[in-house]
Short mmCIF file of C-alpha atoms in Angstrom, two decimals:
data_model
loop_
_atom_site.label_atom_id
_atom_site.label_comp_id
_atom_site.label_asym_id
_atom_site.label_seq_id
_atom_site.Cartn_x
_atom_site.Cartn_y
_atom_site.Cartn_z
CA UNK A 1 -51.27 -122.47 -29.35
CA UNK A 2 -49.63 -122.57 -25.93
CA UNK A 3 -46.81 -120.36 -27.19
CA UNK A 4 -49.36 -117.88 -28.64
CA UNK A 5 -51.31 -117.78 -25.37
CA UNK A 6 -48.08 -117.17 -23.45
CA UNK A 7 -47.09 -114.33 -25.73
CA UNK A 8 -50.57 -112.74 -25.37
CA UNK A 9 -50.32 -113.04 -21.58
CA UNK A 10 -46.94 -111.31 -21.56
CA UNK A 11 -48.22 -108.56 -23.84
CA UNK A 12 -51.30 -108.08 -21.65
CA UNK A 13 -49.17 -107.75 -18.51
CA UNK A 14 -46.93 -105.22 -20.25
CA UNK A 15 -50.03 -103.27 -21.38
CA UNK A 16 -51.49 -103.19 -17.86
CA UNK A 17 -48.19 -101.99 -16.44
CA UNK A 18 -47.97 -99.30 -19.13
CA UNK A 19 -51.51 -98.09 -18.43
CA UNK A 20 -50.89 -98.03 -14.68
CA UNK A 21 -47.62 -96.18 -15.19
CA UNK A 22 -49.35 -93.70 -17.54
CA UNK A 23 -52.15 -93.10 -14.99
CA UNK A 24 -49.65 -92.53 -12.18
CA UNK A 25 -47.65 -90.14 -14.37
CA UNK A 26 -50.82 -88.19 -15.18
CA UNK A 27 -51.73 -87.97 -11.51
CA UNK A 28 -48.23 -86.79 -10.67
CA UNK A 29 -48.30 -84.15 -13.41
CA UNK A 30 -51.74 -82.99 -12.23
CA UNK A 31 -50.48 -82.73 -8.66
CA UNK A 32 -47.46 -80.67 -9.75
CA UNK A 33 -49.68 -78.36 -11.83
CA UNK A 34 -52.13 -77.87 -8.94
CA UNK A 35 -49.23 -77.18 -6.57
CA UNK A 36 -47.77 -74.54 -8.90
CA UNK A 37 -51.18 -72.83 -9.20
CA UNK A 38 -51.63 -72.85 -5.43
CA UNK A 39 -48.17 -71.36 -4.90
CA UNK A 40 -49.14 -68.51 -7.24
CA UNK A 41 -52.29 -67.96 -5.19
CA UNK A 42 -50.19 -68.00 -2.00
CA UNK A 43 -47.93 -65.26 -3.42
CA UNK A 44 -50.97 -63.12 -4.34
CA UNK A 45 -52.48 -63.71 -0.89
CA UNK A 46 -49.31 -62.65 0.90
CA UNK A 47 -48.87 -59.66 -1.44
CA UNK A 48 -52.44 -58.67 -0.55
CA UNK A 49 -51.64 -58.48 3.17
CA UNK A 50 -52.34 -62.10 4.10
CA UNK A 51 -50.34 -63.79 6.86
CA UNK A 52 -49.50 -67.51 6.83
CA UNK A 53 -46.69 -67.42 9.39
CA UNK A 54 -48.68 -69.32 12.04
CA UNK A 55 -50.33 -71.86 9.70
CA UNK A 56 -49.02 -75.42 9.90
CA UNK A 57 -51.18 -77.78 7.80
CA UNK A 58 -52.14 -77.68 4.07
CA UNK A 59 -55.88 -77.50 4.81
CA UNK A 60 -55.33 -74.63 7.24
CA UNK A 61 -53.50 -72.79 4.44
CA UNK A 62 -56.46 -73.34 2.11
CA UNK A 63 -58.89 -72.14 4.81
CA UNK A 64 -56.94 -68.89 5.21
CA UNK A 65 -56.92 -68.25 1.46
CA UNK A 66 -60.70 -68.74 1.26
CA UNK A 67 -61.31 -65.74 3.52
CA UNK A 68 -62.22 -62.27 2.29
CA UNK A 69 -61.50 -58.82 3.64
CA UNK A 70 -64.47 -57.17 5.35
CA UNK A 71 -66.31 -54.51 3.36
CA UNK A 72 -65.14 -51.79 5.77
CA UNK A 73 -61.45 -52.74 5.37
CA UNK A 74 -61.76 -53.25 1.61
CA UNK A 75 -63.04 -49.69 1.18
CA UNK A 76 -59.70 -48.26 2.38
CA UNK A 77 -57.27 -51.00 1.34
CA UNK A 78 -54.70 -50.48 -1.43
CA UNK A 79 -53.94 -54.21 -1.69
CA UNK A 80 -54.43 -55.76 -5.17
CA UNK A 81 -57.02 -58.31 -4.04
CA UNK A 82 -59.47 -58.32 -1.15
CA UNK A 83 -61.49 -61.44 -1.97
CA UNK A 84 -60.93 -65.19 -1.78
CA UNK A 85 -57.81 -66.48 -3.54
CA UNK A 86 -59.19 -69.95 -4.22
CA UNK A 87 -62.54 -71.68 -4.61
CA UNK A 88 -64.06 -72.27 -1.17
CA UNK A 89 -64.82 -75.91 -2.14
CA UNK A 90 -61.13 -76.78 -2.53
CA UNK A 91 -59.70 -79.23 0.04
CA UNK A 92 -56.50 -81.22 0.43
CA UNK A 93 -56.96 -85.01 0.51
CA UNK A 94 -54.27 -86.60 2.66
CA UNK A 95 -52.48 -89.95 2.12
CA UNK A 96 -53.06 -92.92 4.37
CA UNK A 97 -50.12 -94.70 6.03
CA UNK A 98 -49.66 -97.27 3.23
CA UNK A 99 -49.68 -94.57 0.54
CA UNK A 100 -47.17 -92.53 2.56
CA UNK A 101 -44.78 -95.53 2.71
CA UNK A 102 -44.80 -95.84 -1.09
CA UNK A 103 -42.85 -93.73 -3.57
CA UNK A 104 -45.93 -91.90 -4.82
CA UNK A 105 -45.69 -88.11 -5.04
CA UNK A 106 -47.18 -86.06 -2.22
CA UNK A 107 -47.33 -82.37 -1.29
CA UNK A 108 -46.13 -80.74 1.93
CA UNK A 109 -46.55 -77.19 3.27
CA UNK A 110 -43.20 -75.57 4.09
CA UNK A 111 -43.62 -73.15 6.99
CA UNK A 112 -40.13 -71.71 6.44
CA UNK A 113 -40.45 -71.14 2.68
CA UNK A 114 -44.19 -70.31 2.86
CA UNK A 115 -45.02 -72.49 -0.13
CA UNK A 116 -46.19 -75.97 -1.13
CA UNK A 117 -43.51 -78.48 -2.19
CA UNK A 118 -43.77 -81.83 -4.03
CA UNK A 119 -41.80 -84.87 -2.84
CA UNK A 120 -41.77 -88.66 -3.41
CA UNK A 121 -40.91 -89.66 0.13
CA UNK A 122 -41.32 -88.60 3.72
CA UNK A 123 -44.34 -88.66 6.03
CA UNK A 124 -48.02 -88.36 5.22
CA UNK A 125 -48.69 -85.65 2.64
CA UNK A 126 -51.39 -84.41 0.29
CA UNK A 127 -52.11 -86.97 -2.40
CA UNK A 128 -54.43 -84.68 -4.38
CA UNK A 129 -56.42 -81.44 -4.26
CA UNK A 130 -60.13 -81.92 -4.88
CA UNK A 131 -63.54 -80.26 -4.48
CA UNK A 132 -65.92 -80.79 -1.55
CA UNK A 133 -69.22 -79.46 -2.92
CA UNK A 134 -70.77 -79.31 0.57
CA UNK A 135 -68.47 -76.35 1.33
CA UNK A 136 -70.06 -74.26 -1.44
CA UNK A 137 -72.89 -73.19 0.88
CA UNK A 138 -70.67 -72.30 3.84
CA UNK A 139 -70.81 -68.72 5.13
CA UNK A 140 -68.03 -66.44 3.93
CA UNK A 141 -65.37 -65.86 6.58
CA UNK A 142 -63.75 -62.44 6.80
CA UNK A 143 -60.34 -61.45 8.12
CA UNK A 144 -58.30 -58.31 8.63
CA UNK A 145 -55.23 -58.26 6.38
CA UNK A 146 -52.23 -56.01 6.66
CA UNK A 147 -53.11 -52.91 4.65
CA UNK A 148 -49.56 -51.52 4.76
CA UNK A 149 -48.52 -48.22 6.27
CA UNK A 150 -50.70 -46.24 3.86
CA UNK A 151 -54.29 -46.76 2.84
CA UNK A 152 -57.09 -44.92 1.09
CA UNK A 153 -58.66 -42.27 3.29
CA UNK A 154 -61.79 -43.35 5.14
CA UNK A 155 -63.15 -39.80 5.03
CA UNK A 156 -63.03 -37.03 2.44
CA UNK A 157 -60.36 -34.37 2.56
CA UNK A 158 -57.23 -36.31 1.60
CA UNK A 159 -56.35 -39.35 -0.47
CA UNK A 160 -54.30 -41.22 2.11
CA UNK A 161 -54.57 -42.16 5.75
CA UNK A 162 -51.62 -43.52 7.70
CA UNK A 163 -51.60 -46.37 10.15
CA UNK A 164 -51.38 -45.42 13.83
CA UNK A 165 -48.25 -47.42 14.63
CA UNK A 166 -46.56 -46.04 11.51
CA UNK A 167 -47.33 -42.52 12.73
CA UNK A 168 -45.86 -43.35 16.13
CA UNK A 169 -42.67 -44.67 14.52
CA UNK A 170 -42.38 -41.57 12.35
CA UNK A 171 -42.63 -39.24 15.33
CA UNK A 172 -38.89 -39.11 15.95
CA UNK A 173 -36.92 -36.85 18.27
CA UNK A 174 -34.22 -35.14 16.18
CA UNK A 175 -32.12 -32.56 18.01
CA UNK A 176 -33.53 -29.07 18.04
CA UNK A 177 -37.16 -30.14 17.43
CA UNK A 178 -39.67 -30.10 20.24
CA UNK A 179 -41.81 -33.25 20.39
CA UNK A 180 -44.34 -31.70 22.76
CA UNK A 181 -47.65 -32.10 20.91
CA UNK A 182 -49.16 -28.90 22.28
CA UNK A 183 -47.64 -25.76 23.87
CA UNK A 184 -48.15 -25.10 27.53
CA UNK A 185 -51.56 -23.66 28.38
CA UNK A 186 -51.56 -19.89 29.13
CA UNK A 187 -51.14 -19.06 32.79
CA UNK A 188 -54.38 -17.96 34.44
CA UNK A 189 -54.35 -14.35 35.77
CA UNK A 190 -54.87 -13.96 39.48
CA UNK A 191 -58.32 -13.25 40.82
CA UNK A 192 -58.91 -9.51 41.18
CA UNK A 193 -61.95 -7.83 42.66
CA UNK A 194 -63.86 -9.93 45.17
CA UNK A 195 -62.99 -13.27 46.72
CA UNK A 196 -64.48 -16.65 45.98
CA UNK A 197 -65.50 -18.92 48.79
CA UNK A 198 -66.32 -22.61 48.51
CA UNK A 199 -69.72 -23.10 46.91
CA UNK A 200 -70.86 -19.43 46.93
CA UNK A 201 -69.81 -16.38 44.91
CA UNK A 202 -69.70 -13.16 47.01
CA UNK A 203 -70.81 -9.73 45.87
CA UNK A 204 -68.50 -7.93 43.45
CA UNK A 205 -66.86 -9.05 40.22
CA UNK A 206 -64.31 -11.74 39.54
CA UNK A 207 -61.93 -12.07 36.61
CA UNK A 208 -62.44 -15.28 34.61
CA UNK A 209 -59.77 -17.95 35.26
CA UNK A 210 -59.07 -18.60 31.55
CA UNK A 211 -58.69 -15.81 29.02
CA UNK A 212 -59.08 -12.08 29.66
CA UNK A 213 -62.86 -11.60 29.68
CA UNK A 214 -64.33 -10.45 33.01
CA UNK A 215 -67.21 -12.54 34.35
CA UNK A 216 -70.68 -11.05 34.84
CA UNK A 217 -71.36 -9.67 38.30
CA UNK A 218 -73.05 -12.19 40.58
CA UNK A 219 -74.98 -11.24 43.67
CA UNK A 220 -75.61 -13.43 46.65
CA UNK A 221 -78.48 -15.82 46.07
CA UNK A 222 -78.07 -16.07 42.28
CA UNK A 223 -78.66 -19.35 40.40
CA UNK A 224 -76.04 -21.93 41.35
CA UNK A 225 -76.13 -23.73 37.97
CA UNK A 226 -77.89 -26.76 39.37
CA UNK A 227 -80.06 -27.38 36.36
CA UNK A 228 -82.81 -24.92 37.29
CA UNK A 229 -83.00 -25.80 40.98
CA UNK A 230 -83.33 -22.59 43.01
CA UNK A 231 -80.93 -22.19 45.92
CA UNK A 232 -83.52 -20.64 48.19
CA UNK A 233 -81.21 -17.81 49.24
CA UNK A 234 -83.61 -15.24 47.78
CA UNK A 235 -86.51 -16.42 49.90
CA UNK A 236 -88.07 -18.64 47.22
CA UNK A 237 -88.23 -22.28 48.37
CA UNK A 238 -86.18 -24.66 46.19
CA UNK A 239 -87.87 -27.12 43.85
CA UNK A 240 -88.23 -30.60 45.34
CA UNK A 241 -85.89 -33.27 43.99
CA UNK A 242 -86.92 -35.56 41.17
CA UNK A 243 -87.75 -39.20 41.66
CA UNK A 244 -84.95 -41.53 40.47
CA UNK A 245 -84.62 -42.24 36.78
CA UNK A 246 -86.15 -45.66 35.87
CA UNK A 247 -83.44 -48.17 34.89
CA UNK A 248 -84.83 -50.73 32.41
CA UNK A 249 -83.37 -54.16 31.66
CA UNK A 250 -82.74 -55.47 29.10
CA UNK A 251 -82.09 -52.17 27.31
CA UNK A 252 -83.69 -51.34 23.98
CA UNK A 253 -82.34 -52.93 20.82
CA UNK A 254 -82.58 -56.08 18.70
CA UNK A 255 -83.41 -59.45 20.27
CA UNK A 256 -84.16 -62.85 18.76
CA UNK A 257 -87.68 -63.03 17.38
CA UNK A 258 -88.13 -66.29 19.31
CA UNK A 259 -87.62 -64.33 22.58
CA UNK A 260 -90.82 -62.34 22.04
CA UNK A 261 -92.98 -61.49 23.90
CA UNK A 262 -89.93 -60.04 25.64
CA UNK A 263 -90.14 -59.47 29.38
CA UNK A 264 -88.53 -56.23 30.57
CA UNK A 265 -88.26 -55.02 34.14
CA UNK A 266 -87.32 -51.86 36.03
CA UNK A 267 -84.28 -52.59 38.19
CA UNK A 268 -84.88 -49.79 40.70
CA UNK A 269 -88.69 -50.13 40.97
CA UNK A 270 -88.44 -50.42 44.78
CA UNK A 271 -86.96 -46.91 44.96
CA UNK A 272 -90.40 -45.35 44.43
CA UNK A 273 -92.13 -47.07 47.35
CA UNK A 274 -94.24 -44.52 49.20
CA UNK A 275 -93.01 -41.60 47.06
CA UNK A 276 -94.14 -42.35 43.51
CA UNK A 277 -96.10 -44.68 41.25
CA UNK A 278 -94.30 -46.19 38.25
CA UNK A 279 -96.16 -46.31 34.91
CA UNK A 280 -95.25 -47.44 31.40
CA UNK A 281 -96.57 -46.75 27.90
CA UNK A 282 -96.35 -49.05 24.84
CA UNK A 283 -95.99 -47.13 21.57
CA UNK A 284 -98.56 -44.30 21.76
CA UNK A 285 -101.00 -46.24 23.95
CA UNK A 286 -102.32 -45.28 27.41
CA UNK A 287 -100.17 -45.13 30.52
CA UNK A 288 -100.44 -48.34 32.58
CA UNK A 289 -99.31 -49.01 36.16
CA UNK A 290 -96.15 -51.10 36.41
CA UNK A 291 -96.20 -54.20 38.62
CA UNK A 292 -93.44 -56.79 38.21
CA UNK A 293 -92.60 -56.48 34.51
CA UNK A 294 -93.93 -55.70 31.05
CA UNK A 295 -94.27 -58.18 28.16
CA UNK A 296 -93.44 -56.56 24.81
CA UNK A 297 -94.43 -57.76 21.34
CA UNK A 298 -91.87 -57.43 18.55
CA UNK A 299 -91.37 -53.91 17.10
CA UNK A 300 -92.45 -51.98 20.18
CA UNK A 301 -91.39 -48.70 21.77
CA UNK A 302 -91.85 -48.28 25.52
CA UNK A 303 -91.66 -45.36 27.98
CA UNK A 304 -91.33 -45.55 31.76
CA UNK A 305 -91.95 -42.70 34.19
CA UNK A 306 -92.52 -42.44 37.94
CA UNK A 307 -95.21 -39.94 39.01
CA UNK A 308 -94.85 -38.30 42.43
CA UNK A 309 -97.49 -38.98 45.08
CA UNK A 310 -96.74 -35.72 46.92
CA UNK A 311 -95.63 -33.00 44.45
CA UNK A 312 -94.31 -30.89 47.31
CA UNK A 313 -91.88 -33.65 48.32
CA UNK A 314 -90.78 -34.96 44.91
CA UNK A 315 -91.13 -34.10 41.26
CA UNK A 316 -91.95 -36.69 38.58
CA UNK A 317 -88.95 -38.62 37.30
CA UNK A 318 -87.53 -38.15 33.85
CA UNK A 319 -89.14 -40.55 31.39
CA UNK A 320 -87.24 -43.31 29.59
CA UNK A 321 -87.61 -44.26 25.93
CA UNK A 322 -86.47 -47.58 24.43
CA UNK A 323 -87.27 -49.43 21.23
CA UNK A 324 -87.25 -53.23 20.84
CA UNK A 325 -87.18 -55.09 17.52
CA UNK A 326 -86.72 -58.65 16.34
CA UNK A 327 -83.61 -60.29 14.90
CA UNK A 328 -83.31 -63.74 13.33
CA UNK A 329 -80.77 -66.06 14.96
CA UNK A 330 -79.38 -67.01 11.51
CA UNK A 331 -80.31 -67.13 7.83
CA UNK A 332 -80.40 -70.06 5.42
CA UNK A 333 -81.71 -70.29 1.88
CA UNK A 334 -80.78 -69.94 -1.78
CA UNK A 335 -80.88 -67.43 -4.60
CA UNK A 336 -82.01 -67.27 -8.23
CA UNK A 337 -81.14 -64.49 -10.67
CA UNK A 338 -82.18 -63.28 -14.12
CA UNK A 339 -81.14 -60.38 -16.36
CA UNK A 340 -83.45 -57.74 -17.80
CA UNK A 341 -83.46 -54.13 -19.05
CA UNK A 342 -80.35 -54.57 -21.20
CA UNK A 343 -79.03 -51.27 -22.57
CA UNK A 344 -76.29 -50.38 -25.04
CA UNK A 345 -75.20 -48.41 -28.08
CA UNK A 346 -76.96 -47.90 -31.38
CA UNK A 347 -75.78 -51.29 -32.70
CA UNK A 348 -76.50 -53.27 -29.54
CA UNK A 349 -76.66 -57.04 -29.98
CA UNK A 350 -77.47 -59.32 -27.07
CA UNK A 351 -79.09 -62.66 -26.24
CA UNK A 352 -80.59 -64.00 -23.00
CA UNK A 353 -80.40 -67.77 -22.47
CA UNK A 354 -80.58 -70.39 -19.69
CA UNK A 355 -83.74 -68.94 -18.20
CA UNK A 356 -82.43 -65.38 -18.66
CA UNK A 357 -79.54 -66.08 -16.26
CA UNK A 358 -76.96 -65.84 -19.09
CA UNK A 359 -76.40 -62.58 -21.00
CA UNK A 360 -74.28 -62.61 -24.19
CA UNK A 361 -73.69 -59.26 -25.86
CA UNK A 362 -71.69 -57.68 -28.69
CA UNK A 363 -71.11 -58.48 -32.37
CA UNK A 364 -68.07 -60.71 -32.96
CA UNK A 365 -67.80 -60.07 -36.73
CA UNK A 366 -67.09 -56.95 -38.76
CA UNK A 367 -67.14 -56.26 -42.51
CA UNK A 368 -63.69 -55.12 -43.65
CA UNK A 369 -63.72 -54.28 -47.36
CA UNK A 370 -66.37 -56.88 -48.09
CA UNK A 371 -64.65 -59.56 -46.02
CA UNK A 372 -66.12 -60.66 -42.66
CA UNK A 373 -63.55 -60.73 -39.87
CA UNK A 374 -64.48 -62.76 -36.79
CA UNK A 375 -63.16 -61.79 -33.35
CA UNK A 376 -63.75 -65.12 -31.69
CA UNK A 377 -66.17 -64.81 -28.80
CA UNK A 378 -68.66 -62.29 -27.45
CA UNK A 379 -68.85 -60.89 -23.94
CA UNK A 380 -70.89 -63.12 -21.62
CA UNK A 381 -72.21 -62.55 -18.12
CA UNK A 382 -73.76 -65.48 -16.28
CA UNK A 383 -75.32 -65.43 -12.81
CA UNK A 384 -74.59 -68.52 -10.70
CA UNK A 385 -77.06 -69.15 -7.89
CA UNK A 386 -75.93 -69.63 -4.31
CA UNK A 387 -76.92 -71.69 -1.28
CA UNK A 388 -76.21 -70.20 2.17
CA UNK A 389 -76.62 -71.75 5.61
CA UNK A 390 -76.28 -70.50 9.19
CA UNK A 391 -75.42 -66.91 8.25
CA UNK A 392 -75.47 -64.62 11.29
CA UNK A 393 -76.88 -61.08 11.25
CA UNK A 394 -74.03 -58.73 10.36
CA UNK A 395 -72.04 -61.52 8.63
CA UNK A 396 -71.22 -61.47 4.91
CA UNK A 397 -72.67 -64.23 2.78
CA UNK A 398 -72.66 -65.19 -0.89
CA UNK A 399 -75.67 -63.93 -2.85
CA UNK A 400 -74.34 -65.29 -6.13
CA UNK A 401 -71.41 -65.41 -8.51
CA UNK A 402 -70.90 -63.66 -11.83
CA UNK A 403 -69.11 -65.75 -14.44
CA UNK A 404 -67.82 -63.08 -16.84
CA UNK A 405 -65.99 -63.63 -20.13
CA UNK A 406 -64.13 -60.65 -21.60
CA UNK A 407 -64.55 -61.20 -25.34
CA UNK A 408 -63.83 -58.99 -28.36
CA UNK A 409 -66.70 -57.14 -30.06
CA UNK A 410 -67.06 -54.53 -32.80
CA UNK A 411 -69.03 -51.51 -33.89
CA UNK A 412 -70.36 -50.30 -30.53
CA UNK A 413 -72.53 -53.40 -30.24
CA UNK A 414 -71.82 -54.30 -26.61
CA UNK A 415 -74.17 -53.75 -23.68
CA UNK A 416 -73.50 -50.86 -21.32
CA UNK A 417 -75.96 -51.80 -18.59
CA UNK A 418 -78.40 -54.42 -17.38
CA UNK A 419 -80.60 -55.10 -14.40
CA UNK A 420 -79.99 -58.22 -12.34
CA UNK A 421 -83.15 -59.39 -10.59
CA UNK A 422 -82.33 -61.69 -7.67
CA UNK A 423 -84.85 -63.71 -5.68
CA UNK A 424 -83.49 -64.47 -2.20
CA UNK A 425 -85.47 -67.47 -0.99
CA UNK A 426 -85.03 -67.74 2.77
CA UNK A 427 -85.85 -71.10 4.30
CA UNK A 428 -84.88 -70.00 7.82
CA UNK A 429 -86.78 -67.84 8.60
CA UNK A 430 -89.29 -68.48 5.82
CA UNK A 431 -89.56 -65.59 3.34
CA UNK A 432 -88.83 -64.65 -0.27
CA UNK A 433 -87.39 -61.23 -1.07
CA UNK A 434 -86.69 -59.75 -4.51
CA UNK A 435 -83.92 -57.22 -5.08
CA UNK A 436 -83.07 -55.35 -8.28
CA UNK A 437 -79.34 -54.76 -8.83
CA UNK A 438 -78.49 -52.26 -11.59
CA UNK A 439 -75.20 -53.24 -13.26
CA UNK A 440 -72.98 -50.99 -15.39
CA UNK A 441 -71.06 -52.92 -18.08
CA UNK A 442 -67.88 -51.23 -19.33
CA UNK A 443 -66.11 -52.55 -22.44
CA UNK A 444 -62.62 -51.00 -22.44
CA UNK A 445 -60.28 -50.34 -25.34
CA UNK A 446 -57.56 -52.99 -25.59
CA UNK A 447 -53.97 -51.90 -25.01
CA UNK A 448 -50.64 -53.27 -23.76
CA UNK A 449 -51.75 -52.59 -20.16
CA UNK A 450 -53.70 -55.67 -18.96
CA UNK A 451 -55.35 -53.81 -16.08
CA UNK A 452 -56.48 -50.96 -18.34
CA UNK A 453 -57.75 -53.45 -20.95
CA UNK A 454 -59.86 -55.34 -18.42
CA UNK A 455 -63.61 -55.04 -18.94
CA UNK A 456 -65.58 -54.59 -15.76
CA UNK A 457 -68.98 -54.84 -14.16
CA UNK A 458 -69.96 -52.17 -11.67
CA UNK A 459 -72.72 -51.69 -9.13
CA UNK A 460 -74.44 -48.55 -10.41
CA UNK A 461 -75.31 -47.52 -6.86
CA UNK A 462 -72.92 -49.15 -4.40
CA UNK A 463 -74.42 -47.13 -1.53
CA UNK A 464 -77.88 -48.51 -2.16
CA UNK A 465 -79.39 -50.26 0.86
CA UNK A 466 -82.21 -52.74 0.32
CA UNK A 467 -84.75 -52.73 3.18
CA UNK A 468 -86.10 -56.23 3.87
CA UNK A 469 -88.77 -57.39 6.30
CA UNK A 470 -88.50 -61.03 7.34
CA UNK A 471 -90.67 -62.67 9.96
CA UNK A 472 -91.70 -59.26 11.33
CA UNK A 473 -88.08 -58.06 11.72
CA UNK A 474 -86.49 -55.34 9.62
CA UNK A 475 -83.04 -55.53 8.01
CA UNK A 476 -80.83 -53.48 5.72
CA UNK A 477 -79.15 -55.53 2.98
CA UNK A 478 -75.90 -54.05 1.64
CA UNK A 479 -73.91 -55.42 -1.31
CA UNK A 480 -70.22 -55.60 -2.23
CA UNK A 481 -68.13 -57.29 -4.95
CA UNK A 482 -65.43 -59.88 -4.40
CA UNK A 483 -63.35 -62.15 -6.63
CA UNK A 484 -62.42 -65.81 -6.35
CA UNK A 485 -59.62 -66.29 -8.88
CA UNK A 486 -56.60 -64.58 -10.42
CA UNK A 487 -58.20 -63.83 -13.82
CA UNK A 488 -59.65 -60.59 -12.52
CA UNK A 489 -59.65 -58.18 -9.63
CA UNK A 490 -62.33 -56.35 -7.70
CA UNK A 491 -63.07 -53.36 -5.53
CA UNK A 492 -66.10 -52.71 -3.37
CA UNK A 493 -68.18 -51.61 -6.37
CA UNK A 494 -66.41 -53.03 -9.47
CA UNK A 495 -65.41 -56.47 -10.77
CA UNK A 496 -62.70 -56.46 -13.51
CA UNK A 497 -61.83 -59.30 -15.92
CA UNK A 498 -58.67 -59.41 -18.00
CA UNK A 499 -58.89 -59.35 -21.81
CA UNK A 500 -59.76 -62.76 -23.26
CA UNK A 501 -60.13 -64.32 -19.80
CA UNK A 502 -63.08 -65.72 -17.87
CA UNK A 503 -63.30 -64.98 -14.15
CA UNK A 504 -65.65 -65.55 -11.28
CA UNK A 505 -66.81 -62.56 -9.29
CA UNK A 506 -68.81 -62.71 -6.10
CA UNK A 507 -71.77 -60.59 -5.10
CA UNK A 508 -71.71 -60.62 -1.32
CA UNK A 509 -74.40 -59.34 0.99
CA UNK A 510 -74.77 -58.47 4.65
CA UNK A 511 -78.01 -58.44 6.63
CA UNK A 512 -77.91 -55.74 9.32
CA UNK A 513 -80.83 -55.57 11.79
CA UNK A 514 -82.55 -52.18 11.96
CA UNK A 515 -85.58 -50.86 13.79
CA UNK A 516 -88.45 -48.86 12.32
CA UNK A 517 -89.35 -47.03 15.51
CA UNK A 518 -86.07 -45.29 16.21
CA UNK A 519 -87.64 -41.83 16.67
CA UNK A 520 -89.80 -40.51 19.53
CA UNK A 521 -93.32 -41.98 19.67
CA UNK A 522 -96.25 -40.14 18.08
CA UNK A 523 -97.68 -37.23 20.03
CA UNK A 524 -94.41 -36.08 21.62
CA UNK A 525 -93.96 -32.33 22.00
CA UNK A 526 -90.68 -30.43 21.87
CA UNK A 527 -90.69 -30.40 25.67
CA UNK A 528 -91.03 -34.19 25.68
CA UNK A 529 -88.00 -34.37 23.40
CA UNK A 530 -85.97 -32.02 25.61
CA UNK A 531 -86.94 -34.07 28.66
CA UNK A 532 -85.79 -37.17 26.78
CA UNK A 533 -82.37 -35.64 26.06
CA UNK A 534 -82.01 -34.49 29.66
CA UNK A 535 -82.94 -37.95 30.86
CA UNK A 536 -80.23 -39.48 28.67
CA UNK A 537 -77.70 -37.13 30.26
CA UNK A 538 -78.80 -38.24 33.72
CA UNK A 539 -78.78 -41.88 32.69
CA UNK A 540 -75.19 -41.94 31.45
CA UNK A 541 -73.68 -39.41 33.84
CA UNK A 542 -70.50 -40.89 35.45
#
């Protein structure tokens, strides 16, 4: 019995050691596989204009690869990918000192080779790559990546634009070629009849200084071009000067809704003492005398004007016009999405499941000579809800993700379009907004070209702007596509998935504050509008 117990004890110890060794081997293999996948993502990131030359730690590398290119840069970029290269939840878990002193595998970031490497010795390294689910709700960070010397044109007229520094480099100085950008200006002809004195044109005619046209004859006492002010040389007394233009602070624009009622003041109010009385008007209300400031509610237009006490000494000032609207300090909340209005060919087959957030479409079998042939899997499009926190106005954030599987279907049975209905449930500030996103679903013919064989989802109207009103403030919501993995690629308006693959695509949004009272207030005449333009000229004159 003692011998049997001893044998069992030895066998148990051997089994434990084998299990431990098997577990360690599995962890090591997993670490090597993760490292190889990350190195592929690093290559794609660098090929897409990313720069890792100044990054030192593994987590800093991951942070850089989680960024996306801004919508403005993505619209003109020719890089293969503009979105995140990895899941934003991915983090590197570092070894402690005792683990670093063992022979367990660990991963280092090589700044010289620009890649991750696996080793079994050295200092503290990455013991594993794992998910931190709390990062899933973080705001999307954007960066400017190197777009190369050529890019898609930002305006119509030509396909390509060139980068400024590239143009400067290309402007060489080969012998025999003038590098002067413009020829010398034509020499002005000398003045002929009449002489010009400082400030006053004498009788007679004068030849124009540029060109060959002769100027109109001017007689003494003619208008001096002073904006309608008469010189008085013809016996008519000049118009009195205008009172100074009111300078308002803070200027019109968007301010935090918590700052309202917003106090505005006229900086130069003391300039009218004894000569004019300053008044202001809110929206199209009555004129009110100005004292020490004016308290404005949100979404308000305001005019200021000084009226002369003695019209023979001064004229009324030009009137100001400013508009003030509210802006949230940040946005937090979540989204929910469902599919509806599915369209397709004559043999359309589709199914909505998981609360209508999952759309499966297309027939996967076909009758070939009485025998049913099965393709394998249908096309699926699933909307994954998002949580966002602390998103600033003008900053991109994640509205949701599209999990798309590019299956194989037959007989024109796939969907060609669907409507994605998204509820954006804001918790800060409190509001719920519903947006309808029309999606175009394109099922491509399969060929040897993987890009050409990739099915894709497109925003039917990428230029559509969704007006939202939240807590009394007005915003324009714009949408773009992005991608988070290497199984697909995206542009501003399309998300492509390779044949037989499943990829995640992002729908990103941006909340831009806008005002609703940007035009002149009700009751303005054309003369009021002209006075407004003239006042702007005076306001911003150097």
